CSV table of C-alpha atoms and ligand atoms in Angstrom, one decimal:
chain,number,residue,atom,x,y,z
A,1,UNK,CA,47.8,22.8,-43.9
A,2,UNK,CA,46.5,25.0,-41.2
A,3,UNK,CA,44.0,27.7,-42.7
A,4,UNK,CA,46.2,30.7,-41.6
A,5,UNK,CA,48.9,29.1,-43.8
A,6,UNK,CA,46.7,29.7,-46.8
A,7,UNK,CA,46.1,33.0,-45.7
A,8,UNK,CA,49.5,34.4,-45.5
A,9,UNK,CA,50.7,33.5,-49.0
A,10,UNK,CA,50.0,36.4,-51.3
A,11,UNK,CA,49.6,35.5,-54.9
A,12,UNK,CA,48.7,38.6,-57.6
A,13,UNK,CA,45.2,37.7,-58.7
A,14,UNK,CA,44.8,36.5,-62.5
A,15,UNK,CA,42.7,39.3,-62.7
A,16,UNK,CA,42.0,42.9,-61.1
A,17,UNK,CA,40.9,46.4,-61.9
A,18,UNK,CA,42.7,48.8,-61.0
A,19,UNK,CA,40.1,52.0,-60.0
A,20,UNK,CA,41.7,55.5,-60.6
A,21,UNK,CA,40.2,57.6,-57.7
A,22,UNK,CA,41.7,61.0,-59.3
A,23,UNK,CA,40.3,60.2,-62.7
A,24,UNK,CA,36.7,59.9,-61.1
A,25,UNK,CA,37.2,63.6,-60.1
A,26,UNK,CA,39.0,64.6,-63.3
A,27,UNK,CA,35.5,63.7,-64.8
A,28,UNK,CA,33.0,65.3,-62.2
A,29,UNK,CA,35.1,68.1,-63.0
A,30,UNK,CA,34.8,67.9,-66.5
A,31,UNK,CA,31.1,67.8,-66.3
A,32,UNK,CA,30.9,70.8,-64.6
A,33,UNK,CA,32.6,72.9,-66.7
A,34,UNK,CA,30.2,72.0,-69.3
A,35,UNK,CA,27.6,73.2,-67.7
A,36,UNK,CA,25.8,76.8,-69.0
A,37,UNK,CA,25.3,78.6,-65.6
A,38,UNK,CA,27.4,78.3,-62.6
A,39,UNK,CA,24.4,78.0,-60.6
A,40,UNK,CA,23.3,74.4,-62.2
A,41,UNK,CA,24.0,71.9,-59.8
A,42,UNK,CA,25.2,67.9,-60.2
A,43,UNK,CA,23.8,65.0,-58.8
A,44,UNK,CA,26.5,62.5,-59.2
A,45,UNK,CA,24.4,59.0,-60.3
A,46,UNK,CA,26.5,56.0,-58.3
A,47,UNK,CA,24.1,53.6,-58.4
A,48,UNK,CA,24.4,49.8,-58.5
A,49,UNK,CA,27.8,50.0,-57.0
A,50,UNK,CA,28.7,52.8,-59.1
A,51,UNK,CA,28.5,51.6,-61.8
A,52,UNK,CA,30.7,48.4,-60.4
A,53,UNK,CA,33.4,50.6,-59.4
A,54,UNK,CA,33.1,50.4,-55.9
A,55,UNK,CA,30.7,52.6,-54.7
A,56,UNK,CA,32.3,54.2,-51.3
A,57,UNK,CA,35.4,54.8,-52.3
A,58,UNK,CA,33.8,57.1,-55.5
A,59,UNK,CA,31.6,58.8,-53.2
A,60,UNK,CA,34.2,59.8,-50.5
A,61,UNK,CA,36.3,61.1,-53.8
A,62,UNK,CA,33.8,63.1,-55.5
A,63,UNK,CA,32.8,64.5,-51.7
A,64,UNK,CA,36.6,65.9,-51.9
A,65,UNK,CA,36.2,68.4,-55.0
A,66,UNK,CA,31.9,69.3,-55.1
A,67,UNK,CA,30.5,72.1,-54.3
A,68,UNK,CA,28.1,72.6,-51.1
A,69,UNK,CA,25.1,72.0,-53.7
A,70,UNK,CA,26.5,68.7,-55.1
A,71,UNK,CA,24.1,65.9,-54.3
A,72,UNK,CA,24.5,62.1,-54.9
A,73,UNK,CA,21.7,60.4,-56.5
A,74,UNK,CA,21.2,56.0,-56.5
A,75,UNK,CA,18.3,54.2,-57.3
A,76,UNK,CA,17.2,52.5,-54.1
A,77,UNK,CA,16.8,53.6,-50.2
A,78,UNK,CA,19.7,50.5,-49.7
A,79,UNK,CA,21.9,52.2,-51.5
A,80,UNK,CA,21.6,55.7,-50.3
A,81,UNK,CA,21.9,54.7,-46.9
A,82,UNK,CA,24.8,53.3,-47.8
A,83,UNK,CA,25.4,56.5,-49.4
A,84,UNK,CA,24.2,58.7,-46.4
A,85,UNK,CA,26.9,56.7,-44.5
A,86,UNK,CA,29.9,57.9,-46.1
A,87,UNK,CA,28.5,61.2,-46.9
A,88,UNK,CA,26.0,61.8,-43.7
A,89,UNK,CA,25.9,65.4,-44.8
A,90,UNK,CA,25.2,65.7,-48.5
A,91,UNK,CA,21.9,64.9,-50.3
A,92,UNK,CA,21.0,61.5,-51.8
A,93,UNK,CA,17.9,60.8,-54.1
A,94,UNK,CA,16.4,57.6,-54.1
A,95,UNK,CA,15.1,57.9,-58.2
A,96,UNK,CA,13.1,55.1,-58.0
A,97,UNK,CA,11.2,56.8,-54.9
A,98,UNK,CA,9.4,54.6,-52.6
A,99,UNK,CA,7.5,51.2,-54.0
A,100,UNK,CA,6.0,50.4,-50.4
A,101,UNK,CA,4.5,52.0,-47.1
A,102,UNK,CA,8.0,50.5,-45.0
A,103,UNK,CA,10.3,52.1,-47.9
A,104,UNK,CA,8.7,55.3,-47.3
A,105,UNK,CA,9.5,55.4,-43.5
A,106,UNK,CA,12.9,54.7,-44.4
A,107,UNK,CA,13.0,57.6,-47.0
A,108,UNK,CA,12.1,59.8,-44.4
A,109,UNK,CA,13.7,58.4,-41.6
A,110,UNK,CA,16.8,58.5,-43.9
A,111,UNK,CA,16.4,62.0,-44.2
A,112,UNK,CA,16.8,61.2,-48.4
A,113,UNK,CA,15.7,63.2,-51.8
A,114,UNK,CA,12.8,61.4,-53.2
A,115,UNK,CA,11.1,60.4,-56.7
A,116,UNK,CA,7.1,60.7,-57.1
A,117,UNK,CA,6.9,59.1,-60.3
A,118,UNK,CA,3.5,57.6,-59.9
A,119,UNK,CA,0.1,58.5,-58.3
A,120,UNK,CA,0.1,55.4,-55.7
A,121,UNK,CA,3.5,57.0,-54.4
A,122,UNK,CA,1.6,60.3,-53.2
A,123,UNK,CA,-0.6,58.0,-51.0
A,124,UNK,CA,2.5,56.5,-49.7
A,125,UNK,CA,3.9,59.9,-48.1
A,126,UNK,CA,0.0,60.9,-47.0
A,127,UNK,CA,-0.3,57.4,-45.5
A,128,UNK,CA,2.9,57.8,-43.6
A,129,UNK,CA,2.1,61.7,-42.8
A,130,UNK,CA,-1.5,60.6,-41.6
A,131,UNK,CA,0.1,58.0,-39.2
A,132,UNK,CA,3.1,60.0,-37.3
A,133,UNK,CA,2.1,63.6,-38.5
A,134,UNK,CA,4.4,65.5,-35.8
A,135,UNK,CA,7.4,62.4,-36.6
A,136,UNK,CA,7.6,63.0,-40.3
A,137,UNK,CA,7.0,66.8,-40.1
A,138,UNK,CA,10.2,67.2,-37.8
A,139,UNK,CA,12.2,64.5,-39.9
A,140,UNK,CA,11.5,66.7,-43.3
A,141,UNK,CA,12.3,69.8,-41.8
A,142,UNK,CA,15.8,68.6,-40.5
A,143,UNK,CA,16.5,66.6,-43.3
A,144,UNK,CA,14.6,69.9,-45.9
A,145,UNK,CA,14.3,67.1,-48.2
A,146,UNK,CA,13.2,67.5,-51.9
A,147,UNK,CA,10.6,65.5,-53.5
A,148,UNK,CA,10.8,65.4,-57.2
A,149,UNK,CA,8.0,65.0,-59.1
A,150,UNK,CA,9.2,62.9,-62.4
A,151,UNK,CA,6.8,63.4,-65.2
A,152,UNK,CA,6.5,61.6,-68.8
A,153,UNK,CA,7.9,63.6,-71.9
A,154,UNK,CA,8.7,60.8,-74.3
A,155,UNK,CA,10.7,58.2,-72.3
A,156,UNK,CA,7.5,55.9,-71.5
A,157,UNK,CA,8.9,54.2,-68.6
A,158,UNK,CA,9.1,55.9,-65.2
A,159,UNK,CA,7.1,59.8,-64.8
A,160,UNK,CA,4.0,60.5,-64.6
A,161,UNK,CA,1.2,62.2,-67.0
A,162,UNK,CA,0.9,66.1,-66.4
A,163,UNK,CA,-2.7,65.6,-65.1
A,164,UNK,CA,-1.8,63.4,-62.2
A,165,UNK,CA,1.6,65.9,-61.3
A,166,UNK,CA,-1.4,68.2,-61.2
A,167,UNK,CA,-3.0,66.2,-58.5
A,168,UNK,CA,0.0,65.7,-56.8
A,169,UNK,CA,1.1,69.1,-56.6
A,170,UNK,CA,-2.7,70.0,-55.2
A,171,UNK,CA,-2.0,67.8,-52.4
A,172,UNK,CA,1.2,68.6,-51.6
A,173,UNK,CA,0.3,72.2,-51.4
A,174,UNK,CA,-2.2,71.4,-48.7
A,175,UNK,CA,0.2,70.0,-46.3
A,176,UNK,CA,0.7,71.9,-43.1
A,177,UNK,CA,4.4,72.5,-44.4
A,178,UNK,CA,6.4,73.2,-47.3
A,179,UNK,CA,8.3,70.5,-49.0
A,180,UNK,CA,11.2,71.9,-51.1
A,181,UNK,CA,10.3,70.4,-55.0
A,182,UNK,CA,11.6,69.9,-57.8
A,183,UNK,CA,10.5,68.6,-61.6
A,184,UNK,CA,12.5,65.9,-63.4
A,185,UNK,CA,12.1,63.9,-66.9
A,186,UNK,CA,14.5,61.9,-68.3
A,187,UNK,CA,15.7,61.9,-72.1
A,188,UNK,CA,15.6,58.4,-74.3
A,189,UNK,CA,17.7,59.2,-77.2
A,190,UNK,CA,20.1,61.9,-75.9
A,191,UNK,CA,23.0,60.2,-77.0
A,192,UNK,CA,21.5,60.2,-80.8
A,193,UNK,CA,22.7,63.9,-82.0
A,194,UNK,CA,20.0,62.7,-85.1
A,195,UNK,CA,17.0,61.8,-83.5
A,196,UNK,CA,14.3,64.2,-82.6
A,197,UNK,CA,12.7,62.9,-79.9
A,198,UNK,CA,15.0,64.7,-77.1
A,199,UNK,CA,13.8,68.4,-78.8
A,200,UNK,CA,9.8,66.4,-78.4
A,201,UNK,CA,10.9,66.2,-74.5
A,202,UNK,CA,12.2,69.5,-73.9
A,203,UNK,CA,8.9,70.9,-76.0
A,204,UNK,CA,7.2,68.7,-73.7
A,205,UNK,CA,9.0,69.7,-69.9
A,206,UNK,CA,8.0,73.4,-71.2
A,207,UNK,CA,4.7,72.3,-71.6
A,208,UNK,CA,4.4,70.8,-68.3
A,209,UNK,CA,6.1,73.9,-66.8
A,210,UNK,CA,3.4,76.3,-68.0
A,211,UNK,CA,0.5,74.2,-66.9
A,212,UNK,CA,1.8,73.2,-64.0
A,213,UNK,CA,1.3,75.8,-60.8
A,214,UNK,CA,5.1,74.8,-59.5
A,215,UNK,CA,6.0,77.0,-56.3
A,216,UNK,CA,8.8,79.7,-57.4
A,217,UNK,CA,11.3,77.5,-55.4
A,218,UNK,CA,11.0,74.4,-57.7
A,219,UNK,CA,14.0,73.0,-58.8
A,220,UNK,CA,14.5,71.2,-62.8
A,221,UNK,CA,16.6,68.4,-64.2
A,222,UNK,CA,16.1,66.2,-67.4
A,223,UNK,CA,20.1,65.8,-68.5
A,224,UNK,CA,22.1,62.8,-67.5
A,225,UNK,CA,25.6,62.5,-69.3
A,226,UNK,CA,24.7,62.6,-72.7
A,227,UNK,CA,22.8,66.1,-71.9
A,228,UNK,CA,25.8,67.3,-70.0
A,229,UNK,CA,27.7,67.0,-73.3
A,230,UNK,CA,25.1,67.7,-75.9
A,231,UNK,CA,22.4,69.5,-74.4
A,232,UNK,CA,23.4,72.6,-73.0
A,233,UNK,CA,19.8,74.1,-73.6
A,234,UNK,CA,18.4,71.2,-71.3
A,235,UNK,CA,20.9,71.7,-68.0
A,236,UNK,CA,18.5,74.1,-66.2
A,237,UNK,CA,19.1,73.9,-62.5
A,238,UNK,CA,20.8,69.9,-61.8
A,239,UNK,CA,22.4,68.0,-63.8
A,240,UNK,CA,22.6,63.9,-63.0
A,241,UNK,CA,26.0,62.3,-64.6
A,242,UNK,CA,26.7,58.7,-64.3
A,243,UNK,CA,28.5,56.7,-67.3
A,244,UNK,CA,31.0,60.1,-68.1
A,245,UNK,CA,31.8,60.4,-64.1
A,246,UNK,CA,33.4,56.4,-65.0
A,247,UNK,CA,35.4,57.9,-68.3
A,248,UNK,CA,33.1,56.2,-70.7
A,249,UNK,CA,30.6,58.5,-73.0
A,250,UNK,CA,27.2,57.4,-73.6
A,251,UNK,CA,27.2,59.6,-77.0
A,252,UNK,CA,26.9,57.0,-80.3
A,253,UNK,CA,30.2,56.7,-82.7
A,254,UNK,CA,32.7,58.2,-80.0
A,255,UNK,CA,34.9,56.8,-77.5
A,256,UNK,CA,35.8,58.7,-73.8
A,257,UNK,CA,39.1,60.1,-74.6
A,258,UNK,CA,37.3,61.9,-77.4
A,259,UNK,CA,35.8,64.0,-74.4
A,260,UNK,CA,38.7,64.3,-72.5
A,261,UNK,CA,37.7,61.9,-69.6
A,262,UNK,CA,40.1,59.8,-68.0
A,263,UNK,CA,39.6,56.0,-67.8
A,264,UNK,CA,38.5,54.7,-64.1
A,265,UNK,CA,38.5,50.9,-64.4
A,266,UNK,CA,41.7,50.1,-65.8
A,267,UNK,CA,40.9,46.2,-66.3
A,268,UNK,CA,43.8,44.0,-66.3
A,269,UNK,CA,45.4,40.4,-66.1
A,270,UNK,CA,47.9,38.2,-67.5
A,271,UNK,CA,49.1,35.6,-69.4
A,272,UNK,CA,48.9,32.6,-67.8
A,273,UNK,CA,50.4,30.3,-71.1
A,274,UNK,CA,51.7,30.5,-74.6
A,275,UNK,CA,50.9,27.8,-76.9
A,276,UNK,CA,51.9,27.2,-80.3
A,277,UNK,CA,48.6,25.9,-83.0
A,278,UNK,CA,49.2,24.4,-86.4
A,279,UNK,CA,47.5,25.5,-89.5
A,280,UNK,CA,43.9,23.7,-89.3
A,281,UNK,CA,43.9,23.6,-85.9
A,282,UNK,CA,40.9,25.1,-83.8
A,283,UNK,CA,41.1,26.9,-80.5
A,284,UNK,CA,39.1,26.7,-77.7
A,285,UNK,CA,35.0,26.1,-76.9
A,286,UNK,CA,33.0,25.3,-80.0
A,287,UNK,CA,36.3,25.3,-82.2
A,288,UNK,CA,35.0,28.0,-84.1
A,289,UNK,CA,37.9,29.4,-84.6
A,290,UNK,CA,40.7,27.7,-87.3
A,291,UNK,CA,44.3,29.0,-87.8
A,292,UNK,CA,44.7,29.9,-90.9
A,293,UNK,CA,48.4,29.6,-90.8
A,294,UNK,CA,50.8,28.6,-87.6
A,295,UNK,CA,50.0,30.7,-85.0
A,296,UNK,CA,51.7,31.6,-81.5
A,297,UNK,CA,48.6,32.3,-79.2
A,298,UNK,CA,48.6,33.7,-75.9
A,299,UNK,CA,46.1,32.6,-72.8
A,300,UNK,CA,44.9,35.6,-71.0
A,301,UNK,CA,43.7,34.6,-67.2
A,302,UNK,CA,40.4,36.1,-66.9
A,303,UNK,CA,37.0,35.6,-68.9
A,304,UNK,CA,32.9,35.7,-68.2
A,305,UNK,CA,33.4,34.7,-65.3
A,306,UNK,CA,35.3,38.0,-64.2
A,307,UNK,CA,32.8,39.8,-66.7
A,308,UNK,CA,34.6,40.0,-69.7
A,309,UNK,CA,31.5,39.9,-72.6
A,310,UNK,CA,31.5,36.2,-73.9
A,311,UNK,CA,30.4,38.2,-77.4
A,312,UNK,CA,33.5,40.0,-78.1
A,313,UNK,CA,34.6,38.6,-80.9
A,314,UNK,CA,37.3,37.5,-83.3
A,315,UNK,CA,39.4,40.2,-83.6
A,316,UNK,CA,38.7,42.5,-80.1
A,317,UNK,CA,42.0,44.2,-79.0
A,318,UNK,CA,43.6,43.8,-76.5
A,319,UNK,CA,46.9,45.1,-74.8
A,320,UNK,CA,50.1,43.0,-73.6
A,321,UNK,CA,53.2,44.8,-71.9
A,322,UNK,CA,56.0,42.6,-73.0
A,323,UNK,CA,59.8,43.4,-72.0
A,324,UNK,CA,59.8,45.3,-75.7
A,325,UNK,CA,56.6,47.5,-75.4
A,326,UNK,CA,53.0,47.2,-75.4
A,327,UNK,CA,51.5,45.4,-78.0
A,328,UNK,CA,48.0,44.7,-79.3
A,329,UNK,CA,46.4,41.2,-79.1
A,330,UNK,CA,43.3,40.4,-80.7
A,331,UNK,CA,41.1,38.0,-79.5
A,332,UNK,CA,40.9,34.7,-81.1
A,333,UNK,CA,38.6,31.9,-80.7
A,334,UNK,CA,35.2,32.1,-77.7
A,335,UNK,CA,36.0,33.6,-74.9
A,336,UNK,CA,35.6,31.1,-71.7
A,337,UNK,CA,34.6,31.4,-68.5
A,338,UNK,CA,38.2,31.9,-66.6
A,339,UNK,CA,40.4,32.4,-70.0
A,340,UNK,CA,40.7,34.4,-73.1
A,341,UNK,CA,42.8,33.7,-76.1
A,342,UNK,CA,44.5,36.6,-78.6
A,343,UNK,CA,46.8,36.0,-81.2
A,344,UNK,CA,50.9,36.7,-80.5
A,345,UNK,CA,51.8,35.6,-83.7
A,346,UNK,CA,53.5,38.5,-85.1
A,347,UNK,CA,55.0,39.1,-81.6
A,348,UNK,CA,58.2,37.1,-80.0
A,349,UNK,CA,58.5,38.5,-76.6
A,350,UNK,CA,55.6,38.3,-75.2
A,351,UNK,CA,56.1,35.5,-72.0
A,352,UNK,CA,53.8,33.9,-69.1
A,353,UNK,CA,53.3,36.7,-66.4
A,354,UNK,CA,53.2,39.6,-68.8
A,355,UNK,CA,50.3,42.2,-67.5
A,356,UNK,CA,47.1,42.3,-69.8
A,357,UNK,CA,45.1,44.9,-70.5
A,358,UNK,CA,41.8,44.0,-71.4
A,359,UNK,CA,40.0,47.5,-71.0
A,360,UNK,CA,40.8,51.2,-69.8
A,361,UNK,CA,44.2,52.8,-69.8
A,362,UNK,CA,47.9,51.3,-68.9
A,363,UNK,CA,51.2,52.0,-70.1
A,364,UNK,CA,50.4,55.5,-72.0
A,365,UNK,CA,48.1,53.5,-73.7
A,366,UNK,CA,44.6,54.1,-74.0
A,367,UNK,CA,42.1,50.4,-75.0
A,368,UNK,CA,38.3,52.5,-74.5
A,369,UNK,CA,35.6,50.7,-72.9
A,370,UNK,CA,33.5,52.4,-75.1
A,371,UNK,CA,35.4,50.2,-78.1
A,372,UNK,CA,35.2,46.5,-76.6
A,373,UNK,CA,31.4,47.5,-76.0
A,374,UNK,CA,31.1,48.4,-79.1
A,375,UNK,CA,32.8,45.2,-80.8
A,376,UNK,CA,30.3,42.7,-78.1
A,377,UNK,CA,27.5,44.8,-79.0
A,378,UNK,CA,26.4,46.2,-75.6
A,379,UNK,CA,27.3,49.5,-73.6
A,380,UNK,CA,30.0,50.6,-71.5
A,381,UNK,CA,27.5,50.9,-68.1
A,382,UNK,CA,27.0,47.0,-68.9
A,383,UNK,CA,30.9,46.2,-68.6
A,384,UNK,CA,31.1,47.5,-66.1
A,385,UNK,CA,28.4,46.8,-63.7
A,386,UNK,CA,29.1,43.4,-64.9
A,387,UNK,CA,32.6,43.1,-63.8
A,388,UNK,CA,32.3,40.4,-61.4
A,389,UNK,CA,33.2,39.8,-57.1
A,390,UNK,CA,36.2,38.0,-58.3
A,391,UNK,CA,37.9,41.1,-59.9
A,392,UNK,CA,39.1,43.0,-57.1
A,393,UNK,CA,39.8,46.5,-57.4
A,394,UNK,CA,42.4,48.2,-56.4
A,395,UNK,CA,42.1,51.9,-55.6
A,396,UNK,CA,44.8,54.3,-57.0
A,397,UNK,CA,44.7,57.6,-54.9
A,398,UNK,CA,47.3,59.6,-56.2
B,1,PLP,C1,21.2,56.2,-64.5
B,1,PLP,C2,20.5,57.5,-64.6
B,1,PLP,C3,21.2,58.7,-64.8
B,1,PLP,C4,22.6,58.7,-65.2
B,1,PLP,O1,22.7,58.4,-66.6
B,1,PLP,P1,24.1,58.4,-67.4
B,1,PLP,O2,23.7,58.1,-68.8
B,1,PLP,O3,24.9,57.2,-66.9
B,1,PLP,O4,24.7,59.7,-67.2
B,1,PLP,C5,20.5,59.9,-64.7
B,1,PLP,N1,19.2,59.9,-64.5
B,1,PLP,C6,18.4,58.8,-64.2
B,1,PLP,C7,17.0,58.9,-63.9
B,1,PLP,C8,19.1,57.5,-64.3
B,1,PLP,O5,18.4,56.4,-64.1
């Protein structure tokens, strides 16, 4: 068979995700009308694909319904330019700033926000200035990009201590030009409303404010999502949502709908067989799992492999539209690399071909990512920069 013959037969996928473009805005939305002063601006966080969700598509959406101050924020030059593409005339931070002397020329060249989040990276941008000193003057004052100095309140993992910001901020302020700046920190344990250590990090960004010498024009951000929706003394002048932008909250013991954000990845697939297992039988990988009683299980099309968590367990919902209504399915027996199997014993209807879903919303019905997280013991950011390049997404516009 010729290869155009292949190509011309169209056959639904086993498994797809359908990506829910209006929901994406529902939630930037959302997050801003949480936020304490309408001046406080948000930095929508689409890194790593956006968070698997495809990252142009979400950028060209949330460009429809921000405000001029809106910014985008990613974690690497790559992906802001990829950003910078879609969105040539918005700003895009780079939060991990530049790790070498050809990242910072791209930075600049890119005309991108920037992190400072260690010493080394000062001597980065001096190197740079030092080499081309009229090039990078003219490229930061058409791009009037921000440099954000991240400093260490409690997190232990990227910012600096306050006595090298002090050094940075020295040399900064020697440079034959102003470079607009802001402060940043980032919380560990926002999404624990019981754990003092994000009141520690505020104590500690006012500490750093007061001994800092910051020019008057300095910009502040510490919250990401879980600040958005618990932390309205910490918004100050950006706010940086990621995980709430995809309907999922990072906040411990709740689920997104419990926010009022709207699921973005609906996941789905389909049965692909219906078998029937005796009592004492086992099903599937390891045969850890044995029917307890005659059982009519259902195979579900997709698995790992597609980025469905191998450690759901026994029990994990999930959601069948049979010609009767949606049902739930629980899982039963290890999930595989290409297949799933849930339990249809109490159901008669359900036949090969019926749509699965395995998270997000279908139907009217609502199966939280925040929940299947839960029950494999991870996050809802894992799922779904997880989901794998054999899922393709579909984009819902309307
Ligand atoms: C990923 C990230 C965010 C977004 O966090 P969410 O919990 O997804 O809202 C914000 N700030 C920084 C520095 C990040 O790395």
């Amino acid at each position: 068979m010729a290869e155009s013959d292949f190509s011309s037969v169209t056959m639904p996928p086993h498994a797809w995700a359908d990506i829910d473009l209006k929901a994406v805005q529902h939630n930037f939305l959302l997050a801003k009308s949480h936020l304490t002063s309408p001046l406080c601006r948000a930095c929508a966080v689409v890194k790593s694909n956006a968070y698997g969700h495809g990252v142009q598509p979400v950028v060209a959406a949330l460009d429809q319904v921000m405000d001029a101050n809106d910014q985008f924020a990613v974690v690497s030059w790559q992906e802001a330019s990829v950003v910078k593409e879609v969105v040539p005339h918005r700003r895009v931070l780079v939060m991990r700033g530049p790790v070498s002397a050809d990242e910072m020329s791209a930075i600049l060249a890119g005309g991108m926000d920037w992190v400072i989040h260690s010493r080394y990276q000062l001597d980065l941008l001096l190197d740079c200035i030092a080499a081309d000193p009229s090039g990078v003057k003219s490229a930061l004052v058409k791009s009037e990009a921000r440099l954000w100095i991240k400093i260490n309140t409690g997190m232990n993992r990227l910012g600096m201590p306050i006595k090298d910001a002090r050094e940075v901020l020295a040399a900064l302020s020697e440079l034959p030009f102003i470079l607009p700046l802001g402060l940043m920190s980032h919380l560990a344990t926002a999404d624990d409303l019981g754990d003092t250590l994000t009141e520690t990090q505020f104590l500690a960004f006012q500490q750093a404010e007061t001994e800092l010498v910051l020019p008057e024009y300095t910009l502040k951000t510490m919250a990401a999502s879980a600040g958005i929706l618990s932390w309205p003394q910490l918004h100050m002048d950006m706010v940086r949502p990621g995980i709430m932008l995809y309907g999922a909250t990072p906040m411990m013991g709740r689920v997104g709908p419990d926010e009022g954000l709207r699921p973005v990845m609906n996941l789905k697939s389909r049965l692909v067989a219906i078998n029937h297992v005796r009592a004492g039988d086992s099903i599937g990988y390891g045969a850890t799992y044995v029917a307890e009683h005659d059982m009519r299980v259902g195979v579900i099309g997709l698995g790992y492999g597609d980025g469905y968590p191998r450690h759901a367990p026994n029990g994990t919902r999930t959601l069948v539209a049979t010609e009767q209504g949606v049902i739930t399915a629980p899982l039963a027996g290890r999930v595989s690399m290409d297949m799933l199997t849930v339990d249809l014993s109490h159901d008669q209807s359900a036949k090969p071909g019926d749509e699965v879903l395995l998270w997000g919303q279908a139907w009217g019905h609502d199966l939280p990512a925040n929940e299947i997280a839960d029950a494999a013991g991870t996050i809802p950011y894992e799922l779904f920069c997880r989901l794998t390049q054999r899922v393709p997404r579909r984009y819902i516009r309307s």
